[in-house]
XYZ file of C-alpha atoms in Angstrom:
753
model
C -8.201 258.947 122.588
C -9.761 255.513 122.948
C -12.151 254.319 120.537
C -14.884 254.336 122.858
C -14.561 257.689 123.516
C -15.124 258.289 119.497
C -18.678 256.693 119.887
C -21.859 258.761 120.438
C -24.044 257.974 123.463
C -26.303 255.985 121.288
C -24.033 254.081 119.552
C -22.541 253.116 123.443
C -26.254 251.787 124.362
C -26.560 249.902 121.659
C -23.089 248.134 121.832
C -24.135 247.703 125.189
C -27.288 245.865 123.980
C -25.896 243.906 121.338
C -23.374 242.731 124.026
C -26.246 241.559 126.240
C -28.211 239.984 123.951
C -24.977 237.586 122.924
C -24.845 236.987 126.203
C -28.624 236.048 126.574
C -28.613 234.086 124.099
C -25.286 232.249 125.025
C -27.096 231.369 128.018
C -30.446 230.360 126.722
C -28.485 227.653 124.201
C -26.810 226.473 127.457
C -30.277 226.235 129.360
C -31.491 224.146 126.221
C -28.324 221.925 126.030
C -29.110 220.855 130.262
C -32.819 220.850 129.614
C -32.042 218.406 126.502
C -29.367 216.426 128.531
C -31.627 216.229 131.601
C -34.876 214.859 129.326
C -32.044 212.544 127.175
C -30.635 211.166 130.355
C -34.385 210.602 131.913
C -35.181 209.036 128.671
C -32.376 206.859 129.060
C -32.773 206.018 132.546
C -36.555 205.324 131.783
C -35.692 203.007 128.837
C -32.709 200.894 131.065
C -35.463 200.824 134.076
C -37.541 198.230 131.587
C -35.143 196.221 130.563
C -34.516 192.748 131.658
C -31.736 192.541 134.663
C -28.524 190.699 134.128
C -29.689 187.888 136.165
C -33.201 187.731 133.654
C -30.701 187.664 130.686
C -28.389 185.026 131.562
C -31.169 182.637 133.841
C -34.528 183.339 131.963
C -37.039 181.849 134.626
C -39.982 179.621 133.469
C -43.482 180.972 133.992
C -45.035 180.709 137.280
C -47.942 178.810 137.703
C -51.395 180.241 139.766
C -52.379 177.913 142.543
C -55.636 177.212 143.727
C -56.502 176.350 147.423
C -59.145 174.696 149.265
C -60.557 176.303 152.076
C -58.671 174.068 154.388
C -55.537 174.608 152.968
C -54.897 172.071 150.378
C -53.711 172.704 146.689
C -56.842 171.316 144.774
C -55.424 172.518 140.994
C -53.212 175.009 139.207
C -53.364 176.793 136.092
C -50.833 176.994 133.788
C -49.859 176.864 130.099
C -49.036 173.107 129.506
C -48.358 172.881 125.835
C -44.700 174.075 126.274
C -42.310 170.795 125.476
C -39.053 171.806 125.815
C -36.975 169.975 122.714
C -32.973 170.139 121.744
C -32.651 172.015 118.492
C -30.282 169.572 117.354
C -33.628 167.013 117.334
C -35.405 169.191 114.983
C -34.830 168.888 111.332
C -32.570 171.425 109.753
C -35.100 172.843 107.066
C -37.108 173.804 110.254
C -34.210 176.400 111.180
C -33.973 177.170 107.625
C -37.420 178.040 107.058
C -37.568 180.492 110.431
C -34.085 182.092 108.838
C -35.420 182.755 105.780
C -38.681 183.924 106.606
C -38.092 185.941 109.518
C -34.146 186.989 109.305
C -32.070 186.181 106.587
C -29.188 187.846 107.854
C -29.229 186.542 111.228
C -25.937 184.743 110.937
C -23.907 187.966 110.012
C -25.875 190.356 112.558
C -25.462 191.358 116.359
C -28.795 191.072 117.605
C -30.647 194.202 115.599
C -30.061 194.680 111.453
C -29.501 198.383 111.175
C -29.990 197.810 107.387
C -33.209 196.253 107.347
C -34.203 199.078 110.187
C -33.582 201.908 107.774
C -35.294 200.142 104.838
C -38.290 199.706 107.020
C -38.709 203.362 107.936
C -38.136 204.669 104.772
C -41.037 202.340 103.137
C -43.323 202.966 106.167
C -43.066 207.051 105.790
C -42.367 207.135 102.081
C -44.173 204.236 100.465
C -47.075 204.025 103.191
C -46.283 199.804 103.602
C -46.153 197.876 106.500
C -43.029 196.568 107.344
C -41.136 195.011 110.153
C -37.356 195.178 111.065
C -37.366 193.137 113.955
C -34.610 190.508 113.756
C -35.419 186.893 115.723
C -33.105 187.554 118.653
C -35.428 190.665 119.336
C -38.834 188.903 118.427
C -36.818 186.518 121.365
C -36.366 189.237 123.669
C -40.062 190.394 123.311
C -41.174 187.101 123.734
C -38.887 185.718 126.567
C -39.346 189.265 128.901
C -43.016 190.317 127.890
C -41.736 193.756 126.796
C -44.502 194.131 124.859
C -47.822 195.663 126.800
C -51.839 195.647 125.496
C -52.495 199.003 123.917
C -49.328 200.417 122.990
C -49.238 203.948 121.925
C -46.751 205.305 119.208
C -44.106 206.309 121.914
C -44.449 203.162 124.026
C -43.690 201.323 120.998
C -40.771 203.391 120.213
C -39.613 202.799 123.813
C -39.872 199.126 123.391
C -38.383 198.797 120.220
C -34.939 200.436 121.741
C -35.279 198.098 124.700
C -35.306 195.025 122.121
C -32.590 195.981 120.585
C -30.395 196.614 123.902
C -31.728 193.327 125.134
C -31.096 191.672 121.684
C -27.588 192.901 121.912
C -26.812 191.622 125.430
C -28.431 188.441 124.393
C -26.107 187.755 121.411
C -23.192 188.333 123.903
C -24.315 185.286 126.402
C -25.565 182.927 123.965
C -24.574 181.246 120.715
C -26.627 181.995 117.704
C -27.417 177.895 118.138
C -29.163 178.944 121.345
C -30.947 181.641 120.350
C -32.819 179.486 117.810
C -33.354 177.145 120.000
C -34.471 179.516 123.092
C -36.850 181.087 120.579
C -38.844 178.112 118.829
C -38.949 177.138 122.514
C -40.792 180.190 123.852
C -42.455 181.356 120.431
C -46.668 180.972 120.730
C -48.291 179.146 117.547
C -51.455 179.459 118.726
C -54.092 177.110 119.585
C -52.532 176.937 123.275
C -49.166 176.014 121.808
C -45.934 177.072 122.884
C -43.025 176.001 121.761
C -42.564 173.907 118.821
C -42.568 170.569 119.769
C -45.967 171.216 121.242
C -47.401 173.113 117.836
C -46.144 170.186 115.799
C -48.215 168.041 117.904
C -51.115 170.332 118.194
C -51.384 171.054 114.401
C -49.924 167.506 112.659
C -50.093 165.248 115.598
C -46.603 164.187 115.695
C -43.080 164.976 117.462
C -41.127 168.169 115.786
C -38.124 165.807 114.381
C -40.668 164.240 111.816
C -41.976 167.868 110.441
C -41.701 167.807 106.644
C -40.656 170.943 104.851
C -44.281 172.163 104.261
C -45.489 171.541 107.804
C -42.250 173.166 108.696
C -43.022 176.304 106.402
C -46.966 176.021 108.146
C -45.703 176.441 111.511
C -43.221 179.354 110.590
C -46.406 180.842 108.811
C -48.433 181.313 112.202
C -45.313 183.018 113.728
C -46.665 186.169 111.891
C -49.941 185.949 113.173
C -51.626 182.857 114.702
C -54.855 184.326 113.719
C -54.982 185.595 110.504
C -53.201 182.321 109.174
C -54.855 180.031 111.044
C -54.693 176.993 109.015
C -58.176 175.645 110.449
C -60.378 178.722 110.347
C -58.491 180.719 107.792
C -57.052 177.780 105.288
C -56.903 179.882 102.392
C -54.375 182.695 104.157
C -52.578 179.557 105.910
C -52.166 178.119 102.530
C -50.582 181.541 100.810
C -48.487 182.143 103.464
C -47.038 178.928 104.324
C -45.968 179.094 100.130
C -44.640 182.752 101.003
C -42.091 180.759 103.198
C -41.460 177.982 101.116
C -40.469 180.489 98.457
C -38.350 182.699 100.842
C -36.177 179.275 101.303
C -35.547 179.593 97.632
C -34.632 182.662 97.718
C -32.256 181.981 100.760
C -30.655 179.228 98.923
C -31.934 176.574 100.901
C -34.431 174.700 98.388
C -34.084 174.444 94.303
C -37.399 175.798 92.722
C -38.575 172.568 91.192
C -38.749 171.487 94.694
C -40.152 174.157 96.191
C -42.877 174.710 93.611
C -44.184 170.571 94.402
C -44.570 171.256 98.024
C -46.052 174.190 97.453
C -48.933 172.129 95.683
C -49.513 170.266 98.868
C -52.770 170.685 100.748
C -52.295 171.422 104.726
C -53.430 168.433 106.544
C -54.182 169.093 109.954
C -54.324 166.578 112.704
C -57.898 166.209 114.076
C -56.900 165.749 117.625
C -56.138 169.262 119.231
C -54.309 170.119 122.153
C -55.469 172.294 124.994
C -54.270 175.496 126.559
C -54.560 175.225 129.963
C -53.949 171.878 132.122
C -56.290 171.487 135.411
C -54.978 168.993 137.576
C -57.611 168.720 140.378
C -59.787 166.323 142.225
C -62.474 169.136 141.564
C -62.023 169.674 137.849
C -65.329 171.141 137.300
C -65.275 173.510 140.145
C -61.952 174.885 138.820
C -63.208 174.941 135.218
C -66.269 176.725 137.081
C -63.705 179.520 138.910
C -61.605 180.082 136.007
C -64.385 181.159 133.776
C -64.995 184.183 136.804
C -61.126 185.247 137.246
C -59.774 184.940 133.902
C -61.251 188.236 133.167
C -60.985 189.665 136.610
C -57.338 189.187 136.715
C -56.820 190.317 132.946
C -58.128 193.534 134.005
C -56.120 193.955 136.697
C -52.997 193.603 134.398
C -52.268 189.760 135.430
C -52.060 186.652 133.761
C -53.740 183.670 134.982
C -51.509 181.334 133.783
C -47.899 182.682 134.220
C -47.716 185.031 137.075
C -47.981 182.708 140.253
C -51.388 184.139 141.421
C -52.932 182.308 144.710
C -56.787 181.697 144.186
C -58.214 180.836 147.800
C -61.584 178.929 147.146
C -64.513 177.593 149.274
C -64.250 173.865 148.460
C -63.435 171.950 151.261
C -61.239 168.809 149.775
C -62.165 166.158 152.163
C -65.505 166.660 150.994
C -64.962 166.882 147.417
C -63.022 163.330 147.910
C -66.037 162.063 149.268
C -68.491 163.555 146.375
C -66.137 162.043 144.131
C -66.313 158.603 145.295
C -69.839 158.421 146.195
C -70.751 159.499 142.672
C -68.212 157.153 140.968
C -69.666 154.085 143.039
C -73.294 155.221 142.635
C -73.100 155.543 138.905
C -70.889 152.336 138.332
C -74.002 150.320 140.195
C -76.526 152.223 138.339
C -75.340 152.334 134.943
C -75.569 148.464 135.159
C -79.076 148.681 136.450
C -79.993 150.897 133.415
C -78.257 148.693 130.813
C -80.464 145.450 132.001
C -83.636 147.678 131.524
C -83.038 149.909 128.388
C -83.405 148.289 125.381
C -82.516 149.893 122.196
C -84.250 147.040 119.999
C -87.187 148.605 121.439
C -86.006 152.303 120.843
C -85.153 151.955 117.353
C -86.281 155.410 115.960
C -83.874 156.776 119.122
C -81.198 154.808 118.158
C -81.393 155.472 114.381
C -81.492 159.224 115.032
C -78.041 159.294 117.318
C -76.507 156.608 115.301
C -76.954 159.129 112.204
C -75.812 162.055 114.399
C -72.688 160.296 115.336
C -71.682 159.276 112.099
C -71.935 162.306 110.614
C -69.292 164.197 113.068
C -66.976 161.950 111.906
C -64.354 163.571 109.926
C -64.110 161.300 107.443
C -67.751 161.788 106.724
C -67.252 165.617 106.821
C -64.254 165.550 104.429
C -66.221 163.502 101.852
C -66.913 166.036 98.778
C -69.702 164.578 97.384
C -73.088 162.859 98.128
C -72.149 159.572 96.853
C -68.972 159.315 98.758
C -70.634 160.433 101.725
C -73.335 158.168 101.362
C -70.448 155.523 101.096
C -68.784 156.356 104.591
C -72.316 156.168 105.946
C -72.729 152.821 105.327
C -69.092 151.769 106.492
C -69.920 153.207 109.889
C -73.397 151.966 109.836
C -72.279 148.333 109.388
C -69.375 148.602 111.636
C -70.672 147.043 114.654
C -67.694 148.312 117.248
C -68.619 151.919 116.107
C -72.049 150.993 116.827
C -71.379 149.312 120.272
C -69.519 152.507 121.018
C -72.290 154.864 120.145
C -74.753 152.923 122.202
C -72.491 153.274 125.021
C -71.647 156.821 124.865
C -75.274 157.504 124.330
C -76.513 155.670 127.049
C -74.080 156.739 129.839
C -75.466 158.353 133.103
C -74.811 161.872 133.839
C -75.015 163.461 137.332
C -74.698 167.047 138.875
C -73.998 167.436 142.495
C -73.212 170.523 144.618
C -72.835 170.805 148.382
C -73.370 174.269 149.778
C -72.708 175.544 153.293
C -76.158 176.908 153.920
C -74.805 179.779 156.560
C -72.745 181.809 153.926
C -73.587 180.339 150.659
C -69.996 179.060 150.025
C -69.882 175.820 147.727
C -68.291 172.795 149.446
C -67.961 170.429 146.731
C -69.056 169.877 143.352
C -69.107 167.172 140.701
C -70.078 168.370 137.410
C -70.153 164.704 135.345
C -69.713 161.385 135.338
C -66.209 161.646 134.388
C -64.623 163.026 137.485
C -61.144 163.983 135.772
C -62.474 165.779 132.848
C -63.071 169.572 133.277
C -63.877 170.992 129.580
C -67.392 168.817 129.117
C -70.721 170.068 130.086
C -70.765 171.207 133.688
C -74.174 169.554 135.089
C -74.160 171.545 138.206
C -74.398 175.168 136.583
C -74.729 174.551 132.864
C -77.769 172.252 132.282
C -81.396 173.126 133.254
C -83.862 170.477 133.776
C -87.330 170.231 134.961
C -87.009 169.529 138.631
C -90.417 167.805 139.275
C -91.736 167.811 142.942
C -88.154 169.304 144.170
C -89.730 172.559 143.104
C -92.781 171.792 145.599
C -91.430 173.250 148.874
C -91.423 176.538 146.974
C -94.834 176.167 146.478
C -95.295 175.198 149.965
C -93.386 178.486 151.626
C -96.195 180.591 149.674
C -98.658 178.873 151.104
C -97.171 178.763 154.479
C -96.268 182.678 154.287
C -100.320 183.293 153.605
C -101.054 181.827 156.645
C -102.133 178.460 155.792
C -100.465 175.648 158.512
C -99.316 172.597 157.939
C -102.531 171.047 159.561
C -104.241 172.743 156.733
C -105.863 170.126 154.570
C -107.151 169.811 151.110
C -109.693 167.545 148.860
C -107.012 164.763 147.645
C -109.746 164.205 144.958
C -108.616 165.002 140.721
C -109.556 168.114 139.251
C -109.785 169.526 136.144
C -109.018 173.420 135.855
C -108.922 174.456 132.749
C -108.228 171.448 130.946
C -105.213 170.832 133.798
C -105.528 167.828 135.547
C -102.694 166.275 138.013
C -102.506 162.975 138.733
C -100.790 161.473 141.751
C -98.191 159.262 140.678
C -99.326 156.244 142.621
C -103.392 157.021 141.922
C -104.228 156.909 145.566
C -106.759 159.605 146.172
C -109.472 160.218 148.433
C -110.337 162.135 151.491
C -108.942 165.247 152.739
C -104.636 165.204 153.298
C -103.072 167.674 155.390
C -100.350 170.108 153.793
C -97.817 168.120 155.850
C -98.505 164.662 154.574
C -99.347 166.033 150.962
C -95.611 167.417 150.981
C -93.831 164.100 152.753
C -95.721 162.026 150.224
C -95.332 164.675 147.493
C -98.644 164.174 146.342
C -99.664 165.963 142.829
C -103.242 166.934 143.357
C -102.719 168.425 146.829
C -99.852 170.564 145.316
C -102.083 171.437 142.458
C -104.739 172.497 144.846
C -102.271 175.445 146.295
C -101.840 176.855 142.681
C -105.101 176.818 141.456
C -106.504 178.699 144.559
C -105.507 181.637 146.358
C -103.288 179.434 148.327
C -100.120 180.094 146.736
C -101.158 181.788 143.220
C -98.235 181.192 140.742
C -97.149 184.636 140.758
C -96.605 184.717 144.248
C -94.927 181.244 144.076
C -92.628 182.720 141.097
C -91.884 185.814 143.077
C -90.773 183.717 145.939
C -88.357 181.750 143.717
C -87.080 184.567 142.706
C -86.416 185.751 146.278
C -84.520 181.974 146.949
C -81.975 182.307 144.314
C -84.433 180.712 141.040
C -83.258 183.078 138.102
C -84.198 180.642 135.180
C -87.313 181.515 133.236
C -90.805 180.742 134.984
C -94.200 181.064 133.760
C -97.459 181.607 136.233
C -99.065 178.484 135.231
C -100.684 176.279 137.968
C -98.444 173.499 136.908
C -95.462 175.439 138.225
C -96.593 173.394 141.317
C -95.372 170.170 139.540
C -92.133 171.702 138.538
C -92.610 171.496 134.665
C -90.330 174.128 133.722
C -86.670 173.928 133.869
C -83.898 175.150 136.337
C -79.942 174.047 137.189
C -78.996 171.872 140.106
C -77.250 174.667 141.369
C -80.437 177.078 141.261
C -82.001 174.299 142.996
C -79.213 174.137 145.496
C -79.099 178.022 146.430
C -83.071 177.780 146.994
C -83.215 174.907 149.438
C -80.331 176.331 150.944
C -82.011 179.637 151.707
C -84.602 177.613 153.452
C -81.894 175.894 155.763
C -80.177 179.197 156.513
C -83.330 179.900 158.233
C -84.792 182.270 154.823
C -81.538 183.947 154.427
C -80.714 183.972 150.647
C -77.028 183.674 150.011
C -75.809 184.205 146.480
C -73.401 180.800 146.138
C -69.522 181.409 146.450
C -66.637 179.506 145.240
C -63.656 181.990 145.864
C -62.708 183.967 148.768
C -59.833 186.092 147.493
C -57.020 186.339 144.735
C -53.553 187.174 145.643
C -50.356 188.059 143.932
C -47.129 185.862 143.861
C -45.880 187.863 147.150
C -49.239 187.807 149.261
C -50.867 191.256 147.948
C -54.522 190.615 147.906
C -55.303 191.882 144.655
C -59.255 191.096 145.295
C -61.687 189.908 147.919
C -65.047 188.205 147.162
C -67.900 188.979 149.200
C -71.601 187.001 148.973
C -74.791 189.052 148.172
C -77.241 188.478 151.276
C -81.129 189.124 151.986
C -83.953 187.909 153.682
C -86.169 185.872 151.333
C -88.734 184.517 153.473
C -89.153 185.055 157.070
C -87.336 182.682 159.738
C -90.695 181.387 160.904
C -91.757 180.781 157.336
C -88.612 178.915 156.813
C -88.825 176.710 160.282
C -92.223 175.473 159.534
C -91.151 174.549 156.087
C -87.861 172.953 157.031
C -90.179 170.775 159.814
C -92.301 169.439 157.188
C -89.345 168.639 155.143
C -87.862 167.112 157.716
C -91.137 164.547 157.664
C -90.356 164.099 153.657
C -87.153 161.947 155.133
C -88.785 160.723 158.649
C -91.752 158.408 157.001
C -92.168 160.381 153.107
C -90.959 159.576 149.714
C -87.250 160.173 150.756
C -87.085 157.607 153.695
C -84.503 155.456 152.114
C -82.385 158.324 153.562
C -82.128 156.472 156.945
C -80.764 153.899 155.286
C -77.400 155.267 155.315
C -77.661 158.552 157.313
C -79.494 159.406 160.758
C -78.900 162.729 162.021
C -81.656 165.917 161.682
C -82.139 166.331 157.702
C -84.927 167.948 155.360
C -85.367 167.527 151.872
C -87.710 166.187 148.896
C -87.328 163.825 145.905
C -88.100 164.802 142.217
C -88.956 162.630 139.341
C -89.990 163.940 136.150
C -92.215 162.762 133.229
C -90.877 159.046 131.715
C -88.116 159.184 134.758
C -85.994 161.726 132.522
C -84.839 163.356 135.284
C -84.505 162.049 139.151
C -83.440 164.694 141.782
C -82.574 164.869 145.167
C -82.621 168.255 147.381
C -81.694 167.648 151.052
C -79.994 170.020 153.956
C -79.104 169.630 157.731
C -78.285 172.578 159.795
C -74.750 172.666 158.212
C -74.716 171.549 155.004
C -76.963 171.376 151.850
C -76.402 169.662 148.518
C -78.503 169.076 145.657
C -78.228 165.529 143.398
C -79.530 165.630 140.020
C -79.126 162.225 137.823
C -80.134 161.868 133.530
C -78.981 162.168 130.261
C -77.678 164.572 128.022
C -79.905 163.116 124.897
C -83.134 163.852 126.614
C -84.999 160.611 124.558
C -82.695 158.419 126.371
C -84.188 158.118 130.171
C -84.835 155.780 132.859
C -88.056 153.499 131.934
C -89.189 152.458 135.379
C -89.582 152.996 139.159
C -85.742 152.703 139.507
C -85.529 156.298 137.452
C -87.325 157.752 140.795
C -85.377 160.333 142.635
C -85.455 158.650 145.672
C -83.703 155.536 143.959
C -81.506 157.168 141.405
C -80.352 160.410 143.046
C -81.366 160.195 147.052
C -78.271 157.675 147.527
C -75.805 159.763 146.346
C -76.531 162.766 148.960
C -77.351 160.245 151.972
C -73.938 158.612 151.315
C -72.480 161.827 150.699
C -73.761 163.304 153.851
C -73.007 159.740 156.317
C -69.279 159.644 154.782
C -68.995 163.864 155.447
C -70.168 163.601 158.937
C -68.539 160.706 160.215
C -64.933 161.216 158.442
C -65.472 165.196 159.236
C -66.483 164.717 162.538
C -69.530 167.232 162.333
C -71.293 167.774 165.506
C -74.880 166.443 166.084
C -77.173 169.486 165.688
C -81.042 170.041 165.510
C -82.784 172.832 163.734
C -83.572 175.750 165.648
C -86.962 177.067 166.463
C -87.273 180.819 165.844
C -90.234 182.909 168.239
C -93.345 183.054 166.431
C -93.223 179.432 165.793
C -95.803 177.587 168.560
C -97.394 174.092 168.905
C -100.553 173.963 168.587
C -103.661 171.326 168.785
C -105.932 170.867 165.914
C -109.353 169.107 165.994
C -108.690 165.924 164.037
C -112.810 166.005 162.903
C -112.005 169.532 161.551
C -108.786 168.573 159.452
C -110.905 165.541 158.397
C -113.476 168.059 156.751
C -110.908 170.453 155.603
C -111.554 172.948 158.026
C -108.077 172.535 160.486
C -109.655 174.419 163.617
C -107.749 174.425 166.706
C -108.772 172.085 168.950
C -111.173 173.120 172.042
C -112.103 170.777 175.151
C -114.682 168.919 173.602
C -112.689 167.631 170.704
C -112.591 164.008 171.189
C -109.277 163.642 169.194
C -106.498 166.012 168.501
C -103.304 166.370 166.300
C -100.459 168.989 167.565
C -98.530 170.457 164.932
C -96.695 174.023 164.565
C -98.116 177.314 163.455
C -97.089 180.929 163.424
C -98.384 182.490 166.302
C -99.374 185.673 164.089
C -101.516 183.563 161.811
C -103.606 181.597 164.249
C -106.452 179.517 163.125
C -110.439 179.445 164.080
C -111.329 177.611 167.312
C -113.325 174.489 166.570
C -117.197 174.743 165.755
C -118.052 171.282 165.328
C -117.702 170.721 169.154
C -118.422 172.508 172.416
C -116.052 173.176 174.767
C -113.610 175.635 176.056
C -110.704 177.094 173.958
C -107.263 175.118 174.644
C -104.110 177.329 175.285
C -101.600 177.011 172.639
C -98.672 175.345 173.489
C -95.366 177.225 173.610
C -92.159 175.888 171.836
C -90.633 173.700 175.238
C -86.900 174.401 173.802
C -85.335 175.938 171.464
C -84.784 172.824 169.087
C -87.329 170.435 166.770
């Protein structure tokens, strides 16, 4: 009888169950092995997919610049990392590479890209001793920097994956390059802070010398920055920097590159930095101020979308017209060259000694030698030294008396910026942008905002007010020419910039200050405004960009368009990253805008802006602006196709024009007029009139009623009439001074002024 026959039925069942359990266990183990193998394979594939290609390993590609295009297709500038000067390792002092190896990777010449002993030591210390120690070799750091393997805000898993990729890439680098080549690549690629990429640029940035002239302490300082250019910034955190530099020097002793006595001597040396700093971003452009203006807008946008503005080869399409920009540059330079000489002849420092003493003191105290003086007596000695240095004194006078300018041109139909000059140095982008970053009193240039309210409230251009001085709670404005007497129409008052008439608007219900502020806000003025009657004379501060936006709103028929500088951003493959649309809405009625435009045309036809006709004779409207003591000179004006604002003045408000040559019509208007003239000629813009919308009609007024401050429509008995435009929805009363039949109002004869 067989063995199975000796088993009881119960035992047979248990044996079958045991055999089945054993088979199930084998099956589960097999499934686990398959799953683990699959996950491992997927992980390996994932790691491999993130590695640089063989082509990238053998031929590292340079970073790609972001190109900026004008609306007419020209490259107007680029954003890229300038401070990377390639250098040969043989031109660098040996102690530099020794400091690098000693501080960052002492087994550099012995390992094959990864130092496994160092890795295990770091793991042990990090886990069991709760210390933070890195184990990356120089080759690993190179792989991370060269191929951008590290991403922002890594989690623990991502860091682990990156480390594996660094190991694999490092091994490949070691196979493709010699140790000497690896060191050269590393020193040329690494970032040292202050916008300095590469050792050569770092040497020039921090010490104002070429890399071959670096001393041991200086080399140690630059190597120290590789650990953290923020924590060990020698300018902002000198104590940290000195401590870390000395650690690097001591590492050179431990590695056998320096004697202890020599190292101790080096440690005693302070860190001497160069005063001149390098810049991270280079901007080469005919529109540098505009380029910096848009850089400030797009940098954070592209960063949020995962791009680097200076490395990823983006394309930024802007609204600037390259031809208009070149014209603006040339006109500004020519005008300032001429006007600077006029100012020099009229401004006498001898008559402004108090101001000069203040600016001289400020300039001396800004000198490095003065700041570094460590005692009051030494500071006083330095102060006297500069004060008695005639060359220095003359340089201060020249800088402080330099005329500044802000000029911007906008297409009123869409708010797109066509040209921008932000200062008297058209090659420098990083100074104060006098279009967007200053606020100055607009003076009479603000009057159109006041008159817009009056027109909107139903007061026609022919409405007249008494041109006599008044006292309103202590406020009593004066006319610049001290010309008073009789009644004057709103049209004439705006054309001749009569302050008393503007003041009477805001002290009455014709144009109350609160309504003026509401209108200004609608038209694009965002600066703080106060509801005082003096708002009529532009006594608050606004930027030239705001003024240009407000005037552009008038030119566009009352439609506000947010100023726009960027159309779209594309990646290196032409895929759109972001498109930009401007905000638009109706700020005032088309009828009010048309009446105001027609009144402002008379500013140029026969008023304070008449000198524009010397250079430009096309349909145009505008307004001059001059502030107290000739501190600020403005001209704001537009045609149907283009609106522009010119501001001329000084950075230090204590220094200003001191005569009528500082009026807006003389100091600022020529820039506007010459710009418009050249633009229309060279771009061959068509002749175009301002259009008249429905609801605006011509009407005959009784001249006698105007002289009496009544501005009534003429009847058949009125001996003298004045024809002007009115809103058909807000018709004035008919003259009661003379008897006669009511005249029919004159409808517009065509669609143009």
